[in-house]
mmCIF file of C-alpha atoms and ligand atoms in Angstrom:
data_model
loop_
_atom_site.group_PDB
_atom_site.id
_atom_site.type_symbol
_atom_site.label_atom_id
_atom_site.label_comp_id
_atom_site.label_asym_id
_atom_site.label_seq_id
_atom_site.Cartn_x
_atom_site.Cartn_y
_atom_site.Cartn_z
ATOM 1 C CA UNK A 266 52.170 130.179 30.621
ATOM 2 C CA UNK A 267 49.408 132.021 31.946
ATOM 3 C CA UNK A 268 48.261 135.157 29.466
ATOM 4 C CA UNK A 269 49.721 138.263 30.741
ATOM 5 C CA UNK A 270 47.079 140.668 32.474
ATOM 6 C CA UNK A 271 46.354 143.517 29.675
ATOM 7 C CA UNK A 272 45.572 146.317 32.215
ATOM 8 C CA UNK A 273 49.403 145.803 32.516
ATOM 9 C CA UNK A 274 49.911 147.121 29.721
ATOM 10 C CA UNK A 275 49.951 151.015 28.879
ATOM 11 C CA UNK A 276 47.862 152.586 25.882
ATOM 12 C CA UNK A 277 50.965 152.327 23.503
ATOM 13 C CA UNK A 278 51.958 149.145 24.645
ATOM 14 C CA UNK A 279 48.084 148.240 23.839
ATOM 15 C CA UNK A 280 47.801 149.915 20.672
ATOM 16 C CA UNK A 281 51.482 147.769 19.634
ATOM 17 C CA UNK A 282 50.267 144.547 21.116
ATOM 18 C CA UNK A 283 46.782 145.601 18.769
ATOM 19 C CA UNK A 284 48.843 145.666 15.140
ATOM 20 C CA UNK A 285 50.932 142.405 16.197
ATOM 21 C CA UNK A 286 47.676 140.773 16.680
ATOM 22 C CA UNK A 287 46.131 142.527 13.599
ATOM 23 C CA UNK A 288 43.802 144.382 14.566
ATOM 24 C CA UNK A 289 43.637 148.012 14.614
ATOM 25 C CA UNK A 290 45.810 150.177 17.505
ATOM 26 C CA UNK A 291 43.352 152.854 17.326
ATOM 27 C CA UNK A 292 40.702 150.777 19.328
ATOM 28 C CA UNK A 293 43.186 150.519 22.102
ATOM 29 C CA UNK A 294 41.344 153.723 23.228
ATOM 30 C CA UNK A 295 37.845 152.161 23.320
ATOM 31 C CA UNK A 296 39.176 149.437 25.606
ATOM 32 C CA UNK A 297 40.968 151.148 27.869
ATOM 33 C CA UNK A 298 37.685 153.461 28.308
ATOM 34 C CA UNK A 299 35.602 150.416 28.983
ATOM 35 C CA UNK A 300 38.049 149.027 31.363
ATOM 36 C CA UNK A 301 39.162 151.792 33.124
ATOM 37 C CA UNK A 302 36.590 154.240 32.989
ATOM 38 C CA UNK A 303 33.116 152.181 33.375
ATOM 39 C CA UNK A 304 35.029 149.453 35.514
ATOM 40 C CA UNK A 305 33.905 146.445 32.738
ATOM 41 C CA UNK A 306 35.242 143.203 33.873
ATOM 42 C CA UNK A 307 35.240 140.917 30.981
ATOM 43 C CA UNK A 308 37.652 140.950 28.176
ATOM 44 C CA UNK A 309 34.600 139.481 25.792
ATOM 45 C CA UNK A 310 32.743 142.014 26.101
ATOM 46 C CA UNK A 311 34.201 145.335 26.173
ATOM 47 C CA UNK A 312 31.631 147.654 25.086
ATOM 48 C CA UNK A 313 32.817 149.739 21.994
ATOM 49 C CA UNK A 314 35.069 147.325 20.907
ATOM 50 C CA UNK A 315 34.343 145.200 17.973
ATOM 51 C CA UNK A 316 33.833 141.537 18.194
ATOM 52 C CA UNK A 317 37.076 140.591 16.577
ATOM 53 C CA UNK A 318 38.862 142.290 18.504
ATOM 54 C CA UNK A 319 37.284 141.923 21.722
ATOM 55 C CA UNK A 320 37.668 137.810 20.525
ATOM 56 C CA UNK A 321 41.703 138.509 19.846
ATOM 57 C CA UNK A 322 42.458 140.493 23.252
ATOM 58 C CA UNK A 323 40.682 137.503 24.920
ATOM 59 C CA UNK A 324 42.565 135.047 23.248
ATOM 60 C CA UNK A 325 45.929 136.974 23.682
ATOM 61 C CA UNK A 326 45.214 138.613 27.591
ATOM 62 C CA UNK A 327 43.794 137.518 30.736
ATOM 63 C CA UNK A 328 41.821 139.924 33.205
ATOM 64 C CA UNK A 329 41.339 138.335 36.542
ATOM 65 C CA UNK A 330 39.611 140.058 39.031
ATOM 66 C CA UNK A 331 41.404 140.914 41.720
ATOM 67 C CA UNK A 332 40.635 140.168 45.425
ATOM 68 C CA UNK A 333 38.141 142.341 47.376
ATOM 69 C CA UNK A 334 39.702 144.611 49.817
ATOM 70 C CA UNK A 335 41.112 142.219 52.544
ATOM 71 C CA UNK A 336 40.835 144.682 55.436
ATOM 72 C CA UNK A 337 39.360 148.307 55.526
ATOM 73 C CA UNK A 338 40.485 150.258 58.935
ATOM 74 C CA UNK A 339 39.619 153.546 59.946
ATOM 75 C CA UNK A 340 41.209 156.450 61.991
ATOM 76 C CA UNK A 341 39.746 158.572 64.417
ATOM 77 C CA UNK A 342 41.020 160.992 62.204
ATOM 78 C CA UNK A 343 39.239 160.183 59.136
ATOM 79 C CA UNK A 344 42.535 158.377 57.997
ATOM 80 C CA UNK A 345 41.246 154.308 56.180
ATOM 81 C CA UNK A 346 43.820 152.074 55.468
ATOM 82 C CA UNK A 347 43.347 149.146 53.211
ATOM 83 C CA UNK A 348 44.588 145.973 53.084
ATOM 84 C CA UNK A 349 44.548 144.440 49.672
ATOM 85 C CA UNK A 350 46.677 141.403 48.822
ATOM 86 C CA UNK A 351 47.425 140.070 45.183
ATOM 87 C CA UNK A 352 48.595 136.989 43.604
ATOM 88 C CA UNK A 353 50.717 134.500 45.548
ATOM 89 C CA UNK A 354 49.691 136.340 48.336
ATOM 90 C CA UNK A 355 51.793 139.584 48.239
ATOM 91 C CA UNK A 356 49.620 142.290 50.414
ATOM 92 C CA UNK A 357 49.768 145.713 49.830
ATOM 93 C CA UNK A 358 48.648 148.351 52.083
ATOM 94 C CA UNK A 359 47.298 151.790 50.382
ATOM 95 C CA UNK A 360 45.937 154.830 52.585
ATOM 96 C CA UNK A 361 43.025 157.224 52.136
ATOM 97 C CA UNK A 362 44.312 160.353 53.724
ATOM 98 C CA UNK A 363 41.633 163.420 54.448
ATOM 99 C CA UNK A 364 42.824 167.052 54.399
ATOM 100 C CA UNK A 365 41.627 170.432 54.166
ATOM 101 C CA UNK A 366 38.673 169.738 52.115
ATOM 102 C CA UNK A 367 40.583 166.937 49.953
ATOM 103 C CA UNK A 368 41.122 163.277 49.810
ATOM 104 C CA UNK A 369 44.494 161.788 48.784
ATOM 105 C CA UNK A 370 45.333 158.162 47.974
ATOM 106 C CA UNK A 371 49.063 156.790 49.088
ATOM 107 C CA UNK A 372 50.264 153.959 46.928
ATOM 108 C CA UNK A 373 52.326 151.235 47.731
ATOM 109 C CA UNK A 374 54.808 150.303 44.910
ATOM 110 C CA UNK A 375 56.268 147.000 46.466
ATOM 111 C CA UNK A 376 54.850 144.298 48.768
ATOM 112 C CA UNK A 377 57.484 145.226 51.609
ATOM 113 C CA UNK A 378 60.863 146.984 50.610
ATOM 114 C CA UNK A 379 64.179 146.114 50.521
ATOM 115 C CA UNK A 380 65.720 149.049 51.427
ATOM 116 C CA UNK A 381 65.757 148.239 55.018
ATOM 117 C CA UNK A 382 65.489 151.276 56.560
ATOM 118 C CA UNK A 383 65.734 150.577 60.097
ATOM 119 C CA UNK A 384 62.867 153.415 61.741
ATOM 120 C CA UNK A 385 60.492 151.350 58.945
ATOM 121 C CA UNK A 386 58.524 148.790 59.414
ATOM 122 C CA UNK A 387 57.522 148.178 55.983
ATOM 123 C CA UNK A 388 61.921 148.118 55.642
ATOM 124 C CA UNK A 389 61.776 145.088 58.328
ATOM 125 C CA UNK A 390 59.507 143.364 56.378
ATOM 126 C CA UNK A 391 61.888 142.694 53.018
ATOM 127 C CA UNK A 392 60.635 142.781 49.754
ATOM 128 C CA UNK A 393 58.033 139.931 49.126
ATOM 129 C CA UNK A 394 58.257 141.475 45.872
ATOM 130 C CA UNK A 395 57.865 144.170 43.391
ATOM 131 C CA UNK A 396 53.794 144.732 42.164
ATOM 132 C CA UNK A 397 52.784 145.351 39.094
ATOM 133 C CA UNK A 398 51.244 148.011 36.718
ATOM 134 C CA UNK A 399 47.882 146.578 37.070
ATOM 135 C CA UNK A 400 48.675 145.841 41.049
ATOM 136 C CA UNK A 401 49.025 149.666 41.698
ATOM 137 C CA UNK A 402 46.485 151.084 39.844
ATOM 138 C CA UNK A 403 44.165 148.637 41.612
ATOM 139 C CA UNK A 404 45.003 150.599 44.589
ATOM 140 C CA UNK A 405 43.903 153.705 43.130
ATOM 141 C CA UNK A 406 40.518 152.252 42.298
ATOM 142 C CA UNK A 407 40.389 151.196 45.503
ATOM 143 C CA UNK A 408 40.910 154.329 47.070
ATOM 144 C CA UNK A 409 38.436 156.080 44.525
ATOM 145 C CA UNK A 410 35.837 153.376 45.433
ATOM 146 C CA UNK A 411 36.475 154.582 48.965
ATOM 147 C CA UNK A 412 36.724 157.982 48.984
ATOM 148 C CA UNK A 413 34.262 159.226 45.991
ATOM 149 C CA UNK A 414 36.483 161.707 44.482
ATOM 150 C CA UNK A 415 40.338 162.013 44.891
ATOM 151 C CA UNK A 416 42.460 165.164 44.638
ATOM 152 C CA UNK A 417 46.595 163.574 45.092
ATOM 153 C CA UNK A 418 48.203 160.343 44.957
ATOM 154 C CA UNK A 419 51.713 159.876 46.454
ATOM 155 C CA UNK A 420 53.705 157.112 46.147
ATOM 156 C CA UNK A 421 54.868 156.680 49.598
ATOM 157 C CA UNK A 422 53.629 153.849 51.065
ATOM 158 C CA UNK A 423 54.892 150.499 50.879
ATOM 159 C CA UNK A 424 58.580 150.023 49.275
ATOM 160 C CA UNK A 425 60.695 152.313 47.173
ATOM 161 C CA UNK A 426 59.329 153.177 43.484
ATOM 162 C CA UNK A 427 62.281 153.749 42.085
ATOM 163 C CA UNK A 428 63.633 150.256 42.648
ATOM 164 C CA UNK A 429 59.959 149.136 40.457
ATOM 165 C CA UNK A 430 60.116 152.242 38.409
ATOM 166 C CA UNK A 431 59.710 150.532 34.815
ATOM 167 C CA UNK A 432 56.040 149.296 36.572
ATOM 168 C CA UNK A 433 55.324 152.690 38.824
ATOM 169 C CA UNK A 434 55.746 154.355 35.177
ATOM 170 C CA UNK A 435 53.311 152.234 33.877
ATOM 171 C CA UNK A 436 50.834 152.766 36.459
ATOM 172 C CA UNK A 437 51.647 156.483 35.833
ATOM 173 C CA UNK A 438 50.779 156.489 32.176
ATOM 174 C CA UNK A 439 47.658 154.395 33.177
ATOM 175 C CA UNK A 440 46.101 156.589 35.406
ATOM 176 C CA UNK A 441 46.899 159.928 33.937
ATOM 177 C CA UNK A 442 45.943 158.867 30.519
ATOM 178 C CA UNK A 443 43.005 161.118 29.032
ATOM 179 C CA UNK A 444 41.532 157.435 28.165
ATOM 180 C CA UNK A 445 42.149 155.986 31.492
ATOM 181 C CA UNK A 446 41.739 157.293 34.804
ATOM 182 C CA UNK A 447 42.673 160.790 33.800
ATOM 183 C CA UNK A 448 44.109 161.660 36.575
ATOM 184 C CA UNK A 449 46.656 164.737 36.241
ATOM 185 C CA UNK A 450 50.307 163.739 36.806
ATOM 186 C CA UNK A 451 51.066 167.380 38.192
ATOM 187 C CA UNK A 452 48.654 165.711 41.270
ATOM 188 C CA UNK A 453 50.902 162.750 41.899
ATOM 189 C CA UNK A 454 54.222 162.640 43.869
ATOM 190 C CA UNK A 455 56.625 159.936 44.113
ATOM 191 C CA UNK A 456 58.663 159.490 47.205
ATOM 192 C CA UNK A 457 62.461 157.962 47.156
ATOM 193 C CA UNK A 458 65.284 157.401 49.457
ATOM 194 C CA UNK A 459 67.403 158.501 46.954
ATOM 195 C CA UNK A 460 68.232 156.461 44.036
ATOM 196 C CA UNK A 461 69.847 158.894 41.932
ATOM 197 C CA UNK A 462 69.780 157.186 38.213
ATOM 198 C CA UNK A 463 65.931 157.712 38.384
ATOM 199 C CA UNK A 464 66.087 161.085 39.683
ATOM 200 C CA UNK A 465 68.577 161.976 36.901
ATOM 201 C CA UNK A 466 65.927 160.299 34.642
ATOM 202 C CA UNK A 467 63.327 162.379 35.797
ATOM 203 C CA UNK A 468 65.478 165.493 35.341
ATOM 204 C CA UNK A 469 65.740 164.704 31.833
ATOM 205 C CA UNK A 470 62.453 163.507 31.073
ATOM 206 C CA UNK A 471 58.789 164.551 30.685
ATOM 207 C CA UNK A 472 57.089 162.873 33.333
ATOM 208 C CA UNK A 473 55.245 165.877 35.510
ATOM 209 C CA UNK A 474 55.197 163.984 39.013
ATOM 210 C CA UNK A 475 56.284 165.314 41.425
ATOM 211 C CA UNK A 476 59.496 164.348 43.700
ATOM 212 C CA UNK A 477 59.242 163.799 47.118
ATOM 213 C CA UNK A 478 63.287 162.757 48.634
ATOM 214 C CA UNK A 479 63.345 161.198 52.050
ATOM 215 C CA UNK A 480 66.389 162.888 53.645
ATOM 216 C CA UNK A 481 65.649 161.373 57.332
ATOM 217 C CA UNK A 482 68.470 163.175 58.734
ATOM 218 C CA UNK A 483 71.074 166.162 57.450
ATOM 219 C CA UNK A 484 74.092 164.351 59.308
ATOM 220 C CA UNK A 485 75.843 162.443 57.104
ATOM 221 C CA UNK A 486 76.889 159.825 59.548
ATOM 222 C CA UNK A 487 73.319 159.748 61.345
ATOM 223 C CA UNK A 488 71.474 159.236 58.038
ATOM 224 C CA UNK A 489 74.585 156.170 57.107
ATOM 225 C CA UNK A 490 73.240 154.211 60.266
ATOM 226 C CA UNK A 491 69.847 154.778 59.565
ATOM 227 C CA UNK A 492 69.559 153.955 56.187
ATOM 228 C CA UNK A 493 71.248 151.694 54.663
ATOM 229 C CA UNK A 494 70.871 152.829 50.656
ATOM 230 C CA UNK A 495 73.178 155.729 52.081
ATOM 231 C CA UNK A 496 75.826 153.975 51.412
ATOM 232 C CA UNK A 497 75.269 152.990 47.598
ATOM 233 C CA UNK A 498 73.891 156.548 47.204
ATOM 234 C CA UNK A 499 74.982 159.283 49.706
ATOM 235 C CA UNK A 500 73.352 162.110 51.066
ATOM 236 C CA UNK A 501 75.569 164.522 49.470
ATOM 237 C CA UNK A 502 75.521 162.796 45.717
ATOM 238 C CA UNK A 503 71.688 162.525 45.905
ATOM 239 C CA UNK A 504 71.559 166.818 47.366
ATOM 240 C CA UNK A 505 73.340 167.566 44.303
ATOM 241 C CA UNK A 506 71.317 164.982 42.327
ATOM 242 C CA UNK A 507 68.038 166.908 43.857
ATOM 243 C CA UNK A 508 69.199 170.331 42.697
ATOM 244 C CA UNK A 509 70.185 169.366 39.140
ATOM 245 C CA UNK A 510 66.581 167.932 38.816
ATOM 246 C CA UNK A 511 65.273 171.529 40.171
ATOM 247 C CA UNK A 512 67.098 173.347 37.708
ATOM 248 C CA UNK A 513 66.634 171.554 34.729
ATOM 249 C CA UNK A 514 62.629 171.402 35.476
ATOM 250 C CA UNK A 515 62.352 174.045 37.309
ATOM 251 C CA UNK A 516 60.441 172.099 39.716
ATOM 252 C CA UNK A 517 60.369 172.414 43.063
ATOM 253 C CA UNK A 518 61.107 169.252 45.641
ATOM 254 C CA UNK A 519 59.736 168.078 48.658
ATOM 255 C CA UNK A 520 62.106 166.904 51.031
ATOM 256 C CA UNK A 521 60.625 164.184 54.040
ATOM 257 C CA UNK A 522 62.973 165.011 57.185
ATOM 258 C CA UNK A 523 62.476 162.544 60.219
ATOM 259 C CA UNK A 524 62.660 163.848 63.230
ATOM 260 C CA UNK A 525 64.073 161.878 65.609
ATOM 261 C CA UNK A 526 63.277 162.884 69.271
ATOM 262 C CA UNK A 527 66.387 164.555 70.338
ATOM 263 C CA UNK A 528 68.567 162.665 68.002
ATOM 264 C CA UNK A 529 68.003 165.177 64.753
ATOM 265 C CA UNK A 530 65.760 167.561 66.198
ATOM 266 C CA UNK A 531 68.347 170.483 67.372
ATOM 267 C CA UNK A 532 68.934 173.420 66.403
ATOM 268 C CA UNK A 533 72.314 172.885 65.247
ATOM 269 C CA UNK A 534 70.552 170.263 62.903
ATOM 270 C CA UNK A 535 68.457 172.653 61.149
ATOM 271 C CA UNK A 536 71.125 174.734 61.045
ATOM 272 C CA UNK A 537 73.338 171.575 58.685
ATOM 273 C CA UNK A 538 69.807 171.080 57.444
ATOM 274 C CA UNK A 539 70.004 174.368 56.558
ATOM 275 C CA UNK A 540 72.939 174.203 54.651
ATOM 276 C CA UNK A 541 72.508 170.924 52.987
ATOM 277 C CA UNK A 542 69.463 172.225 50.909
ATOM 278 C CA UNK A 543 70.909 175.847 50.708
ATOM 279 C CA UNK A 544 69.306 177.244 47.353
ATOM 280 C CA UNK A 545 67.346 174.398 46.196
ATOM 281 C CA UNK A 546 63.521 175.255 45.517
ATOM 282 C CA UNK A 547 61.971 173.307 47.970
ATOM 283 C CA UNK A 548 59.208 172.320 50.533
ATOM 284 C CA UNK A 549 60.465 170.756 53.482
ATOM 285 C CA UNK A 550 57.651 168.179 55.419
ATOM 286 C CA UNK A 551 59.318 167.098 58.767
ATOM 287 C CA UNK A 552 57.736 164.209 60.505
ATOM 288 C CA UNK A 553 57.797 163.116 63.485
ATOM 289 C CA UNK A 554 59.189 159.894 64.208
ATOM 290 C CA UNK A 555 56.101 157.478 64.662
ATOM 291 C CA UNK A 556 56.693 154.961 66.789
ATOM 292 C CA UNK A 557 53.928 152.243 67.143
ATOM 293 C CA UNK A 558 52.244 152.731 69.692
ATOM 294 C CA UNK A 559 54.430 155.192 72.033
ATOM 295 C CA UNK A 560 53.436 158.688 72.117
ATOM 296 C CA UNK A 561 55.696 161.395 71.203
ATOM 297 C CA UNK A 562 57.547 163.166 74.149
ATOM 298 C CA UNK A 563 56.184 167.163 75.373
ATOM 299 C CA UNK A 564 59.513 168.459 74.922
ATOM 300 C CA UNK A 565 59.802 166.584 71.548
ATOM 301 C CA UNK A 566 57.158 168.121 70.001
ATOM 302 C CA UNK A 567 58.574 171.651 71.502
ATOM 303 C CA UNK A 568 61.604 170.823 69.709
ATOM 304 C CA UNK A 569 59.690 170.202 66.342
ATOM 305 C CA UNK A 570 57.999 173.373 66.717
ATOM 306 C CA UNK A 571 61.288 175.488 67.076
ATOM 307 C CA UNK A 572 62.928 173.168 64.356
ATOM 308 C CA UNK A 573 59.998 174.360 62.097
ATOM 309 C CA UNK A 574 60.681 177.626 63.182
ATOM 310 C CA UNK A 575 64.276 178.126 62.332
ATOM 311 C CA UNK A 576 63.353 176.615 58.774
ATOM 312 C CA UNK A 577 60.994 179.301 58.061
ATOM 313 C CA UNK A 578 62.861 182.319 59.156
ATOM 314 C CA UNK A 579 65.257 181.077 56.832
ATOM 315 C CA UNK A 580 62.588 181.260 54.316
ATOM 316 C CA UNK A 581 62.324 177.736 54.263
ATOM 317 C CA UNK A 582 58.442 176.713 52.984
ATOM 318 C CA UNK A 583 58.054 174.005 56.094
ATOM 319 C CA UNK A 584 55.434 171.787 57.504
ATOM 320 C CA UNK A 585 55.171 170.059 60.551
ATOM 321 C CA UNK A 586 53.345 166.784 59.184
ATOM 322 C CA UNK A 587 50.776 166.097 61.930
ATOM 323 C CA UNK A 588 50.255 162.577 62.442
ATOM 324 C CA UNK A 589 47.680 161.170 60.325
ATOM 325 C CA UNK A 590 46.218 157.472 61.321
ATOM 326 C CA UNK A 591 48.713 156.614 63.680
ATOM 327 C CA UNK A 592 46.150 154.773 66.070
ATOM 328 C CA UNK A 593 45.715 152.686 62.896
ATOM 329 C CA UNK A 594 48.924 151.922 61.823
ATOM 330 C CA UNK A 595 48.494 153.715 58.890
ATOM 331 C CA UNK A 596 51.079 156.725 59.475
ATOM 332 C CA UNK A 597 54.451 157.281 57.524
ATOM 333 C CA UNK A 598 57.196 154.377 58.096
ATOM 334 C CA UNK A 599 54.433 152.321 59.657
ATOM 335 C CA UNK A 600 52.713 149.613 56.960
ATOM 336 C CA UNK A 601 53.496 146.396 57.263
ATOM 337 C CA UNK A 602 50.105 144.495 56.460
ATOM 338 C CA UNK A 603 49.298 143.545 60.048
ATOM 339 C CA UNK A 604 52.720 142.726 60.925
HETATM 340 N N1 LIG B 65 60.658 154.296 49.912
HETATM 341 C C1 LIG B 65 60.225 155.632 49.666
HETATM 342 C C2 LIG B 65 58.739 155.728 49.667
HETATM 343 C C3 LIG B 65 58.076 155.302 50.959
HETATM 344 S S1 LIG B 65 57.573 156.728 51.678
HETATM 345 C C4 LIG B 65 60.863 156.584 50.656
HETATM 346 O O1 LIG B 65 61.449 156.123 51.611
HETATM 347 O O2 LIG B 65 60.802 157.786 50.404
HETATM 348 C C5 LIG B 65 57.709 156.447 53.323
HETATM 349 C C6 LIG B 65 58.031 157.780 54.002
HETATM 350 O O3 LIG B 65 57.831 157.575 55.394
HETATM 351 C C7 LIG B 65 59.496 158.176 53.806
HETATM 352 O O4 LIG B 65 59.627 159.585 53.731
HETATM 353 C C8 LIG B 65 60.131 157.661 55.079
HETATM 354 O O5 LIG B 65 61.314 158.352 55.371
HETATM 355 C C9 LIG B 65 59.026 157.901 56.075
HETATM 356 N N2 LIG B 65 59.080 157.023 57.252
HETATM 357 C C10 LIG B 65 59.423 155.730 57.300
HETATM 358 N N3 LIG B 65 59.359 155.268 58.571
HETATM 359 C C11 LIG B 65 58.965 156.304 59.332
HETATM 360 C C12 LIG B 65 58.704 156.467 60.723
HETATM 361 N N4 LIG B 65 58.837 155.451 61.565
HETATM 362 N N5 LIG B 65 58.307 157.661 61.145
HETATM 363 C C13 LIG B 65 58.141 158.692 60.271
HETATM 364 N N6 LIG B 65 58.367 158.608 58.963
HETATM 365 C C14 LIG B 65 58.775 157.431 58.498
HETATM 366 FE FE1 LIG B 66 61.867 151.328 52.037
HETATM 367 FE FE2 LIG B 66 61.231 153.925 52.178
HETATM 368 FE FE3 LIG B 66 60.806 152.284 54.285
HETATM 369 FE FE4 LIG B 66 63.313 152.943 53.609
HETATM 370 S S1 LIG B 66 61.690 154.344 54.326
HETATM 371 S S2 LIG B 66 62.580 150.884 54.097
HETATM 372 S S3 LIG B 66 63.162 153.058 51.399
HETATM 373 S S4 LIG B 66 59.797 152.199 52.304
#
């Protein structure tokens, strides 16, 4: 059995595994600082740590380092995608996306996704399989290394967190704790299709993410074809899922409409859209459809425009989510680690 990888584990999992080994939990602090904080690589020699217990994590953890970044690709739009790939040769794609003045970093939370959305490339890949705690925070390194300073994460790249949510918790604790990479959890968003347990979970709970739902579409029997969770979890059930959450955090949710040229994009479908999220404190970010490679039609993009339009006079907070990296593969729906 190989040792298990201790940036797996979060602070209080650290501090536990600390006392069974004897040692004191208190110095779990002092390791994750040197580990996460000034990047030290080797288990024997954490700084601030004292020798017997730097001597009992190392006989009780491992701390491989992980590969370099496989593949670094960059947008005309500023947009870098990169390609890292882990052990047994999972890859995972994560995205540095620019903004007004900011950087975010999109996380992937699965090597491929078995959701199998069909407009998704990453959903025609399958899952290879679920990553780790210490596999998704080495995406947000990655990104930091990249970008210098980061201001969001989402979760919405590769796979569906909720289907890995024990480790996408994990990874949350990691990087928001004051001792790791202290990064607020009010700044991170995680993205579902709809898996209504967690989002009942989060209603309940004290995580401060925020929740991102992927609608897609606002006809029942559209959104059925399209994706095929809909039918474990249905539109309606995970609406009314969405607005318990809003009430009993009284939070506001981002909902990630698809718009599907001249499929979803009338104006009777922001009208049911309309309905569907009627009173529900929300942001609505349509997207586009992005299709490799094709370019979006003129009167599809007219379409999106009035589709934005009717959402707002309904005073409907909406954007239009430009296309960001999509001469890179890098956009929404689109990784699939070269495939
Ligand atoms: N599995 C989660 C997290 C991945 S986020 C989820 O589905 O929410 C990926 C986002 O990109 C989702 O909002 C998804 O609906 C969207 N997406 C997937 N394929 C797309 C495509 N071809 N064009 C535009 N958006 C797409
Ligand atoms: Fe998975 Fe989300 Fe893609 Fe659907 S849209 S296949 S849930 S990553």
């Amino acid at each position: 059995m190989p040792k298990p990888d201790i940036r797996d584990l979060t602070r209080p999992e650290l501090e536990a595994a600390l006392a069974a080994l004897g040692e004191k939990p208190s110095h779990a602090a002092a390791v994750f600082g040197a580990v996460y904080r000034r990047g030290q690589a080797s288990l024997g020699a954490l700084e601030g740590v004292p020798p017997r217990t730097r001597a009992a994590l190392a006989g009780a953890f491992s701390m491989p380092a992980f590969s370099p970044v496989e593949k670094t690709v960059s947008s005309r739009d500023g947009t870098k995608k990169l390609l890292l790939r882990f052990a047994g040769g999972a890859p995972a794609e994560c995205v540095v996306l620019p903004g007004k003045g900011r950087l975010s970093a999109c996380l992937s939370s699965q090597s491929g996704c078995a959701c199998g959305c069909s407009f998704c490339a990453t959903g025609r890949l399958g899952l290879l399989r679920s990553l780790r705690p210490s596999e998704i925070t080495a995406q947000f390194a990655a990104c930091l290394r990249e970008a210098g300073a980061l201001s969001s994460v989402v979760f919405m790249g590769m796979g569906e967190p909720f289907l890995n949510w024990e480790n996408v918790k994990k990874a949350i604790s990691i990087l928001s704790d004051d001792r790791g990479y202290h990064f607020s959890q009010g700044k991170m968003t995680v993205s579902t299709v709809g898996i209504i347990p967690v989002i009942k979970e989060l209603a309940a709970g004290e995580l401060k993410v925020k929740l991102a739902v992927s609608l897609v579409a606002s006809d029942e029997a559209l959104r059925a074809r399209l994706v095929p969770m809909d039918a474990k979890y249905p539109l309606r059930e995970v609406v009314r899922a969405v607005r318990d959450y809003c009430r009993a955090r009284q939070a506001q949710v981002f909902f990630e409409y698809i718009l599907f040229d001249g499929r979803n994009d009338s104006a009777a479908d922001a009208a049911k859209l309309l309905e569907l999220i009627k009173g529900i404190s929300c942001r609505v970010n349509l997207i586009p459809q992005n299709t490799a490679g094709a370019a979006a039609s003129q009167a599809g993009a007219a379409r999106a425009k009035d589709f934005q339009k009717r959402l707002i006079a309904a005073g409907v907070r909406t954007y239009l989510r430009l296309e960001k990296g999509g001469d890179i593969s890098a956009a929404c729906g689109q990784l699939a680690a070269g495939n």
